[in-house]
């Protein structure tokens, strides 16, 4: 499972930070973050709102482009060790320079240079997707979209929204999404993780994303499932994240298998792997155990994921060869 070549479309860069890496930065900067770790040194949180708080506390020690350069290398080393050959990561000008375009450019430069180094050394390719953070509100989302629009290009390929899905509505973020779309960025949106089918319908109607982050609660409305299959909307499914956060009691109870059988384009990702004690290898192993998914199924899903990637055609063709290997 570890060796199978993988494509991961849904990974939050800060959420992928190994706890030891964050503890090291906290020590360097003399910031007391002991409250966010348990006795074994893992991130500690009670539920989804608390997870978001711990996530933001961990992120608070990432102060500079250099910190993000080191973070990107640490994250890509881990991804490459689990067979990921192509990944897309969520980035946020909220955490990288406080939505100031000049500062954001410096962070983005450091991150994309680290990605280029990882590509040379480890053979893993990365692209970036800017996300606004829903619970930070529409005004900050507008500033975030402006940062994204200024830096859209070969490396920064997409725009999305993460954060607390229970707060505000898709229409509150329409300006930000229109701004990003006009700049040529491809669109994804977290929806259908904590919100039900109506939230997903609203997201599709208002923001018209090509991909949904999670989207799994569509299974509660089979007409919506048929709609997703017909539109070809791609779901960035993160089964281990959903189980760890209590959305489903087990992998076996997760709807990814049903969604796939009903013709929805599903993909497999880890979301925030150390928070959820997961890796791409573990996701594959658990899916194999729960649904008897075999190598052919995983290869088909990797190819489906690459088709849904936001990178240019030349990059896709190069990665396609790696998937065949
Ligand atoms: N940010 C990081 N992980 C997230 C998740 N699973 N849902 C929403 N926002 C997030
Ligand atoms: Zn996510």
mmCIF file of N, CA, C and O in Angstrom, residues 207-291:
data_model
loop_
_atom_site.group_PDB
_atom_site.id
_atom_site.type_symbol
_atom_site.label_atom_id
_atom_site.label_comp_id
_atom_site.label_asym_id
_atom_site.label_seq_id
_atom_site.Cartn_x
_atom_site.Cartn_y
_atom_site.Cartn_z
ATOM 1 N N UNK A 207 -21.661 28.937 -5.513
ATOM 2 C CA UNK A 207 -20.210 29.063 -5.784
ATOM 3 C C UNK A 207 -19.753 28.218 -6.973
ATOM 4 O O UNK A 207 -18.642 28.399 -7.465
ATOM 5 N N UNK A 208 -20.577 27.297 -7.422
ATOM 6 C CA UNK A 208 -20.314 26.464 -8.598
ATOM 7 C C UNK A 208 -18.894 25.863 -8.624
ATOM 8 O O UNK A 208 -18.156 26.041 -9.599
ATOM 9 N N UNK A 209 -18.505 25.167 -7.553
ATOM 10 C CA UNK A 209 -17.151 24.582 -7.525
ATOM 11 C C UNK A 209 -17.052 23.333 -8.409
ATOM 12 O O UNK A 209 -18.045 22.643 -8.612
ATOM 13 N N UNK A 210 -15.837 23.077 -8.920
ATOM 14 C CA UNK A 210 -15.592 21.821 -9.644
ATOM 15 C C UNK A 210 -15.449 20.664 -8.677
ATOM 16 O O UNK A 210 -15.679 19.513 -9.025
ATOM 17 N N UNK A 211 -14.922 21.006 -7.481
ATOM 18 C CA UNK A 211 -14.665 19.959 -6.483
ATOM 19 C C UNK A 211 -15.259 20.409 -5.147
ATOM 20 O O UNK A 211 -15.346 21.608 -4.886
ATOM 21 N N UNK A 212 -15.631 19.434 -4.336
ATOM 22 C CA UNK A 212 -16.080 19.732 -2.974
ATOM 23 C C UNK A 212 -15.100 19.123 -1.989
ATOM 24 O O UNK A 212 -14.705 17.956 -2.144
ATOM 25 N N UNK A 213 -14.705 19.911 -0.985
ATOM 26 C CA UNK A 213 -13.943 19.364 0.125
ATOM 27 C C UNK A 213 -14.911 18.560 0.981
ATOM 28 O O UNK A 213 -15.898 19.110 1.479
ATOM 29 N N UNK A 214 -14.672 17.277 1.108
ATOM 30 C CA UNK A 214 -15.555 16.317 1.802
ATOM 31 C C UNK A 214 -16.789 16.015 0.934
ATOM 32 O O UNK A 214 -16.746 15.115 0.133
ATOM 33 N N UNK A 215 -17.890 16.740 1.137
ATOM 34 C CA UNK A 215 -19.096 16.493 0.332
ATOM 35 C C UNK A 215 -19.812 15.193 0.691
ATOM 36 O O UNK A 215 -20.818 14.833 0.082
ATOM 37 N N UNK A 216 -19.287 14.499 1.700
ATOM 38 C CA UNK A 216 -19.757 13.128 1.953
ATOM 39 C C UNK A 216 -21.198 13.052 2.449
ATOM 40 O O UNK A 216 -21.882 12.043 2.233
ATOM 41 N N UNK A 217 -21.679 14.145 3.064
ATOM 42 C CA UNK A 217 -23.053 14.076 3.588
ATOM 43 C C UNK A 217 -24.091 14.138 2.471
ATOM 44 O O UNK A 217 -25.297 14.032 2.731
ATOM 45 N N UNK A 218 -23.636 14.240 1.230
ATOM 46 C CA UNK A 218 -24.551 14.096 0.089
ATOM 47 C C UNK A 218 -25.269 12.760 0.149
ATOM 48 O O UNK A 218 -26.394 12.627 -0.340
ATOM 49 N N UNK A 219 -24.643 11.771 0.767
ATOM 50 C CA UNK A 219 -25.218 10.415 0.810
ATOM 51 C C UNK A 219 -26.587 10.407 1.489
ATOM 52 O O UNK A 219 -27.368 9.479 1.314
ATOM 53 N N UNK A 220 -26.894 11.480 2.261
ATOM 54 C CA UNK A 220 -28.183 11.546 2.953
ATOM 55 C C UNK A 220 -29.326 11.921 2.002
ATOM 56 O O UNK A 220 -30.484 11.974 2.401
ATOM 57 N N UNK A 221 -29.002 12.194 0.731
ATOM 58 C CA UNK A 221 -30.030 12.580 -0.247
ATOM 59 C C UNK A 221 -29.614 11.994 -1.610
ATOM 60 O O UNK A 221 -28.748 12.549 -2.297
ATOM 61 N N UNK A 222 -30.230 10.874 -1.968
ATOM 62 C CA UNK A 222 -29.752 10.144 -3.157
ATOM 63 C C UNK A 222 -29.982 10.905 -4.460
ATOM 64 O O UNK A 222 -29.259 10.693 -5.438
ATOM 65 N N UNK A 223 -30.963 11.827 -4.470
ATOM 66 C CA UNK A 223 -31.149 12.659 -5.674
ATOM 67 C C UNK A 223 -29.929 13.575 -5.848
ATOM 68 O O UNK A 223 -29.457 13.814 -6.971
ATOM 69 N N UNK A 224 -29.413 14.066 -4.739
ATOM 70 C CA UNK A 224 -28.201 14.903 -4.796
ATOM 71 C C UNK A 224 -26.994 14.069 -5.242
ATOM 72 O O UNK A 224 -26.153 14.540 -6.030
ATOM 73 N N UNK A 225 -26.922 12.838 -4.770
ATOM 74 C CA UNK A 225 -25.834 11.940 -5.191
ATOM 75 C C UNK A 225 -25.878 11.775 -6.713
ATOM 76 O O UNK A 225 -24.849 11.878 -7.396
ATOM 77 N N UNK A 226 -27.082 11.540 -7.257
ATOM 78 C CA UNK A 226 -27.221 11.400 -8.717
ATOM 79 C C UNK A 226 -26.787 12.684 -9.424
ATOM 80 O O UNK A 226 -26.133 12.640 -10.468
ATOM 81 N N UNK A 227 -27.173 13.815 -8.846
ATOM 82 C CA UNK A 227 -26.787 15.124 -9.402
ATOM 83 C C UNK A 227 -25.267 15.275 -9.468
ATOM 84 O O UNK A 227 -24.710 15.739 -10.469
ATOM 85 N N UNK A 228 -24.601 14.911 -8.362
ATOM 86 C CA UNK A 228 -23.132 15.032 -8.305
ATOM 87 C C UNK A 228 -22.501 14.138 -9.363
ATOM 88 O O UNK A 228 -21.551 14.542 -10.054
ATOM 89 N N UNK A 229 -23.058 12.932 -9.509
ATOM 90 C CA UNK A 229 -22.513 11.992 -10.503
ATOM 91 C C UNK A 229 -22.696 12.574 -11.906
ATOM 92 O O UNK A 229 -21.772 12.533 -12.731
ATOM 93 N N UNK A 230 -23.862 13.134 -12.159
ATOM 94 C CA UNK A 230 -24.146 13.669 -13.495
ATOM 95 C C UNK A 230 -23.294 14.898 -13.816
ATOM 96 O O UNK A 230 -22.780 15.038 -14.933
ATOM 97 N N UNK A 231 -23.138 15.787 -12.827
ATOM 98 C CA UNK A 231 -22.318 16.990 -13.053
ATOM 99 C C UNK A 231 -20.837 16.663 -13.136
ATOM 100 O O UNK A 231 -20.037 17.481 -13.575
ATOM 101 N N UNK A 232 -20.446 15.500 -12.604
ATOM 102 C CA UNK A 232 -19.031 15.148 -12.561
ATOM 103 C C UNK A 232 -18.274 15.883 -11.463
ATOM 104 O O UNK A 232 -17.042 15.991 -11.503
ATOM 105 N N UNK A 233 -19.013 16.379 -10.463
ATOM 106 C CA UNK A 233 -18.356 17.058 -9.329
ATOM 107 C C UNK A 233 -17.472 16.058 -8.586
ATOM 108 O O UNK A 233 -17.910 14.940 -8.285
ATOM 109 N N UNK A 234 -16.253 16.481 -8.315
ATOM 110 C CA UNK A 234 -15.285 15.587 -7.661
ATOM 111 C C UNK A 234 -15.322 15.803 -6.147
ATOM 112 O O UNK A 234 -15.322 16.944 -5.688
ATOM 113 N N UNK A 235 -15.374 14.722 -5.394
ATOM 114 C CA UNK A 235 -15.339 14.843 -3.936
ATOM 115 C C UNK A 235 -13.926 14.553 -3.420
ATOM 116 O O UNK A 235 -13.348 13.516 -3.746
ATOM 117 N N UNK A 236 -13.400 15.507 -2.643
ATOM 118 C CA UNK A 236 -12.112 15.305 -1.961
ATOM 119 C C UNK A 236 -12.446 14.640 -0.626
ATOM 120 O O UNK A 236 -12.738 15.313 0.358
ATOM 121 N N UNK A 237 -12.472 13.332 -0.630
ATOM 122 C CA UNK A 237 -12.930 12.588 0.548
ATOM 123 C C UNK A 237 -11.749 12.296 1.472
ATOM 124 O O UNK A 237 -10.681 11.872 1.011
ATOM 125 N N UNK A 238 -11.967 12.520 2.764
ATOM 126 C CA UNK A 238 -10.916 12.320 3.773
ATOM 127 C C UNK A 238 -11.493 11.407 4.851
ATOM 128 O O UNK A 238 -11.902 11.878 5.923
ATOM 129 N N UNK A 239 -11.542 10.101 4.569
ATOM 130 C CA UNK A 239 -12.261 9.196 5.476
ATOM 131 C C UNK A 239 -11.705 9.206 6.907
ATOM 132 O O UNK A 239 -12.476 9.273 7.874
ATOM 133 N N UNK A 240 -10.391 9.144 7.054
ATOM 134 C CA UNK A 240 -9.793 9.104 8.400
ATOM 135 C C UNK A 240 -10.103 10.364 9.192
ATOM 136 O O UNK A 240 -10.316 10.313 10.410
ATOM 137 N N UNK A 241 -10.147 11.506 8.523
ATOM 138 C CA UNK A 241 -10.511 12.770 9.167
ATOM 139 C C UNK A 241 -11.947 12.699 9.669
ATOM 140 O O UNK A 241 -12.245 13.055 10.813
ATOM 141 N N UNK A 242 -12.846 12.208 8.822
ATOM 142 C CA UNK A 242 -14.266 12.125 9.204
ATOM 143 C C UNK A 242 -14.465 11.177 10.386
ATOM 144 O O UNK A 242 -15.289 11.439 11.261
ATOM 145 N N UNK A 243 -13.714 10.085 10.405
ATOM 146 C CA UNK A 243 -13.849 9.133 11.517
ATOM 147 C C UNK A 243 -13.254 9.754 12.790
ATOM 148 O O UNK A 243 -13.870 9.735 13.858
ATOM 149 N N UNK A 244 -12.072 10.364 12.660
ATOM 150 C CA UNK A 244 -11.422 10.945 13.847
ATOM 151 C C UNK A 244 -12.259 12.064 14.463
ATOM 152 O O UNK A 244 -12.284 12.235 15.681
ATOM 153 N N UNK A 245 -12.957 12.835 13.622
ATOM 154 C CA UNK A 245 -13.757 13.947 14.142
ATOM 155 C C UNK A 245 -15.180 13.520 14.526
ATOM 156 O O UNK A 245 -16.007 14.343 14.908
ATOM 157 N N UNK A 246 -15.466 12.215 14.396
ATOM 158 C CA UNK A 246 -16.731 11.689 14.906
ATOM 159 C C UNK A 246 -17.912 11.788 13.951
ATOM 160 O O UNK A 246 -19.058 11.563 14.347
ATOM 161 N N UNK A 247 -17.641 12.090 12.689
ATOM 162 C CA UNK A 247 -18.752 12.166 11.722
ATOM 163 C C UNK A 247 -19.313 10.766 11.446
ATOM 164 O O UNK A 247 -20.518 10.598 11.258
ATOM 165 N N UNK A 248 -18.431 9.779 11.417
ATOM 166 C CA UNK A 248 -18.823 8.375 11.235
ATOM 167 C C UNK A 248 -18.073 7.550 12.280
ATOM 168 O O UNK A 248 -16.931 7.871 12.614
ATOM 169 N N UNK A 249 -18.731 6.482 12.781
ATOM 170 C CA UNK A 249 -18.089 5.721 13.853
ATOM 171 C C UNK A 249 -16.899 4.873 13.403
ATOM 172 O O UNK A 249 -16.066 4.504 14.221
ATOM 173 N N UNK A 250 -16.821 4.557 12.094
ATOM 174 C CA UNK A 250 -15.742 3.679 11.627
ATOM 175 C C UNK A 250 -15.572 3.863 10.122
ATOM 176 O O UNK A 250 -16.446 4.433 9.452
ATOM 177 N N UNK A 251 -14.481 3.334 9.571
ATOM 178 C CA UNK A 251 -14.293 3.340 8.115
ATOM 179 C C UNK A 251 -15.430 2.574 7.435
ATOM 180 O O UNK A 251 -15.938 2.973 6.403
ATOM 181 N N UNK A 252 -15.829 1.465 8.052
ATOM 182 C CA UNK A 252 -16.872 0.642 7.458
ATOM 183 C C UNK A 252 -18.201 1.404 7.324
ATOM 184 O O UNK A 252 -18.983 1.152 6.417
ATOM 185 N N UNK A 253 -18.414 2.355 8.239
ATOM 186 C CA UNK A 253 -19.659 3.137 8.205
ATOM 187 C C UNK A 253 -19.535 4.365 7.302
ATOM 188 O O UNK A 253 -20.492 5.126 7.145
ATOM 189 N N UNK A 254 -18.354 4.565 6.711
ATOM 190 C CA UNK A 254 -18.123 5.757 5.893
ATOM 191 C C UNK A 254 -18.768 5.595 4.514
ATOM 192 O O UNK A 254 -18.718 4.507 3.933
ATOM 193 N N UNK A 255 -19.361 6.675 3.958
ATOM 194 C CA UNK A 255 -20.093 6.521 2.683
ATOM 195 C C UNK A 255 -19.227 6.492 1.419
ATOM 196 O O UNK A 255 -19.767 6.393 0.319
ATOM 197 N N UNK A 256 -17.906 6.537 1.522
ATOM 198 C CA UNK A 256 -17.075 6.638 0.300
ATOM 199 C C UNK A 256 -17.363 5.489 -0.681
ATOM 200 O O UNK A 256 -17.415 5.701 -1.896
ATOM 201 N N UNK A 257 -17.575 4.292 -0.159
ATOM 202 C CA UNK A 257 -17.799 3.130 -1.020
ATOM 203 C C UNK A 257 -19.122 3.280 -1.787
ATOM 204 O O UNK A 257 -19.183 3.071 -3.002
ATOM 205 N N UNK A 258 -20.172 3.691 -1.063
ATOM 206 C CA UNK A 258 -21.489 3.899 -1.693
ATOM 207 C C UNK A 258 -21.437 5.015 -2.721
ATOM 208 O O UNK A 258 -22.015 4.902 -3.805
ATOM 209 N N UNK A 259 -20.768 6.101 -2.376
ATOM 210 C CA UNK A 259 -20.681 7.241 -3.312
ATOM 211 C C UNK A 259 -19.984 6.800 -4.592
ATOM 212 O O UNK A 259 -20.405 7.123 -5.699
ATOM 213 N N UNK A 260 -18.924 6.038 -4.438
ATOM 214 C CA UNK A 260 -18.175 5.535 -5.594
ATOM 215 C C UNK A 260 -19.064 4.615 -6.444
ATOM 216 O O UNK A 260 -19.140 4.766 -7.665
ATOM 217 N N UNK A 261 -19.755 3.704 -5.786
ATOM 218 C CA UNK A 261 -20.611 2.761 -6.540
ATOM 219 C C UNK A 261 -21.737 3.466 -7.271
ATOM 220 O O UNK A 261 -22.211 3.015 -8.302
ATOM 221 N N UNK A 262 -22.168 4.602 -6.714
ATOM 222 C CA UNK A 262 -23.249 5.360 -7.349
ATOM 223 C C UNK A 262 -22.734 6.323 -8.416
ATOM 224 O O UNK A 262 -23.476 7.168 -8.915
ATOM 225 N N UNK A 263 -21.467 6.233 -8.737
ATOM 226 C CA UNK A 263 -20.950 6.987 -9.879
ATOM 227 C C UNK A 263 -20.384 8.361 -9.570
ATOM 228 O O UNK A 263 -20.070 9.132 -10.484
ATOM 229 N N UNK A 264 -20.246 8.687 -8.276
ATOM 230 C CA UNK A 264 -19.638 9.975 -7.915
ATOM 231 C C UNK A 264 -18.123 9.825 -8.001
ATOM 232 O O UNK A 264 -17.565 8.787 -7.626
ATOM 233 N N UNK A 265 -17.459 10.872 -8.506
ATOM 234 C CA UNK A 265 -15.993 10.833 -8.617
ATOM 235 C C UNK A 265 -15.380 11.102 -7.248
ATOM 236 O O UNK A 265 -15.312 12.255 -6.819
ATOM 237 N N UNK A 266 -14.945 10.057 -6.572
ATOM 238 C CA UNK A 266 -14.332 10.234 -5.259
ATOM 239 C C UNK A 266 -12.810 10.199 -5.387
ATOM 240 O O UNK A 266 -12.265 9.574 -6.300
ATOM 241 N N UNK A 267 -12.159 10.894 -4.475
ATOM 242 C CA UNK A 267 -10.698 10.871 -4.366
ATOM 243 C C UNK A 267 -10.382 10.633 -2.885
ATOM 244 O O UNK A 267 -11.293 10.700 -2.054
ATOM 245 N N UNK A 268 -9.120 10.356 -2.558
ATOM 246 C CA UNK A 268 -8.754 9.999 -1.170
ATOM 247 C C UNK A 268 -7.670 10.954 -0.666
ATOM 248 O O UNK A 268 -6.631 11.112 -1.323
ATOM 249 N N UNK A 269 -7.901 11.573 0.498
ATOM 250 C CA UNK A 269 -6.902 12.476 1.090
ATOM 251 C C UNK A 269 -6.890 12.345 2.609
ATOM 252 O O UNK A 269 -7.759 11.690 3.187
ATOM 253 N N UNK A 270 -5.900 13.022 3.220
ATOM 254 C CA UNK A 270 -5.745 12.911 4.681
ATOM 255 C C UNK A 270 -6.194 14.154 5.451
ATOM 256 O O UNK A 270 -6.296 14.101 6.673
ATOM 257 N N UNK A 271 -6.387 15.294 4.769
ATOM 258 C CA UNK A 271 -6.887 16.527 5.400
ATOM 259 C C UNK A 271 -5.814 17.170 6.300
ATOM 260 O O UNK A 271 -5.173 18.142 5.897
ATOM 261 N N UNK A 272 -5.666 16.657 7.530
ATOM 262 C CA UNK A 272 -4.697 17.184 8.513
ATOM 263 C C UNK A 272 -4.075 15.973 9.202
ATOM 264 O O UNK A 272 -4.414 15.664 10.354
ATOM 265 N N UNK A 273 -3.171 15.263 8.510
ATOM 266 C CA UNK A 273 -2.841 13.888 8.940
ATOM 267 C C UNK A 273 -2.391 13.700 10.389
ATOM 268 O O UNK A 273 -2.909 12.781 11.037
ATOM 269 N N UNK A 274 -1.472 14.526 10.952
ATOM 270 C CA UNK A 274 -1.084 14.199 12.334
ATOM 271 C C UNK A 274 -2.219 14.424 13.337
ATOM 272 O O UNK A 274 -2.268 13.761 14.372
ATOM 273 N N UNK A 275 -3.126 15.343 13.032
ATOM 274 C CA UNK A 275 -4.266 15.567 13.933
ATOM 275 C C UNK A 275 -5.154 14.324 13.990
ATOM 276 O O UNK A 275 -5.811 14.074 14.995
ATOM 277 N N UNK A 276 -5.186 13.585 12.884
ATOM 278 C CA UNK A 276 -6.119 12.459 12.799
ATOM 279 C C UNK A 276 -5.378 11.116 12.827
ATOM 280 O O UNK A 276 -5.960 10.085 12.490
ATOM 281 N N UNK A 277 -4.108 11.164 13.206
ATOM 282 C CA UNK A 277 -3.293 9.943 13.299
ATOM 283 C C UNK A 277 -3.377 9.133 12.018
ATOM 284 O O UNK A 277 -3.616 7.920 12.027
ATOM 285 N N UNK A 278 -3.241 9.816 10.891
ATOM 286 C CA UNK A 278 -3.351 9.093 9.634
ATOM 287 C C UNK A 278 -2.218 9.454 8.673
ATOM 288 O O UNK A 278 -1.428 10.366 8.934
ATOM 289 N N UNK A 279 -2.155 8.678 7.607
ATOM 290 C CA UNK A 279 -1.231 8.910 6.486
ATOM 291 C C UNK A 279 -1.975 8.394 5.258
ATOM 292 O O UNK A 279 -2.988 7.701 5.398
ATOM 293 N N UNK A 280 -1.462 8.675 4.062
ATOM 294 C CA UNK A 280 -2.112 8.113 2.871
ATOM 295 C C UNK A 280 -2.066 6.583 2.903
ATOM 296 O O UNK A 280 -3.007 5.918 2.482
ATOM 297 N N UNK A 281 -0.977 6.027 3.395
ATOM 298 C CA UNK A 281 -0.892 4.561 3.486
ATOM 299 C C UNK A 281 -1.995 4.015 4.396
ATOM 300 O O UNK A 281 -2.673 3.040 4.077
ATOM 301 N N UNK A 282 -2.183 4.675 5.544
ATOM 302 C CA UNK A 282 -3.226 4.193 6.465
ATOM 303 C C UNK A 282 -4.618 4.302 5.835
ATOM 304 O O UNK A 282 -5.450 3.398 5.974
ATOM 305 N N UNK A 283 -4.876 5.412 5.117
ATOM 306 C CA UNK A 283 -6.187 5.547 4.453
ATOM 307 C C UNK A 283 -6.408 4.353 3.512
ATOM 308 O O UNK A 283 -7.479 3.753 3.503
ATOM 309 N N UNK A 284 -5.386 4.027 2.727
ATOM 310 C CA UNK A 284 -5.516 2.905 1.782
ATOM 311 C C UNK A 284 -5.747 1.594 2.533
ATOM 312 O O UNK A 284 -6.601 0.787 2.149
ATOM 313 N N UNK A 285 -4.970 1.383 3.593
ATOM 314 C CA UNK A 285 -5.107 0.119 4.346
ATOM 315 C C UNK A 285 -6.495 -0.013 4.959
ATOM 316 O O UNK A 285 -7.113 -1.078 4.912
ATOM 317 N N UNK A 286 -6.988 1.078 5.527
ATOM 318 C CA UNK A 286 -8.313 1.021 6.173
ATOM 319 C C UNK A 286 -9.414 0.805 5.132
ATOM 320 O O UNK A 286 -10.386 0.098 5.391
ATOM 321 N N UNK A 287 -9.261 1.422 3.954
ATOM 322 C CA UNK A 287 -10.278 1.247 2.906
ATOM 323 C C UNK A 287 -10.243 -0.182 2.358
ATOM 324 O O UNK A 287 -11.276 -0.773 2.037
ATOM 325 N N UNK A 288 -9.054 -0.728 2.279
ATOM 326 C CA UNK A 288 -8.913 -2.125 1.870
ATOM 327 C C UNK A 288 -9.626 -3.039 2.873
ATOM 328 O O UNK A 288 -10.407 -3.924 2.511
ATOM 329 N N UNK A 289 -9.375 -2.758 4.160
ATOM 330 C CA UNK A 289 -9.966 -3.594 5.212
ATOM 331 C C UNK A 289 -11.498 -3.443 5.239
ATOM 332 O O UNK A 289 -12.230 -4.420 5.355
ATOM 333 N N UNK A 290 -11.970 -2.206 5.102
ATOM 334 C CA UNK A 290 -13.411 -1.954 5.242
ATOM 335 C C UNK A 290 -14.203 -2.436 4.026
ATOM 336 O O UNK A 290 -15.312 -2.955 4.162
ATOM 337 N N UNK A 291 -13.652 -2.222 2.832
ATOM 338 C CA UNK A 291 -14.460 -2.456 1.613
ATOM 339 C C UNK A 291 -13.805 -3.414 0.629
ATOM 340 O O UNK A 291 -14.270 -3.547 -0.501
#
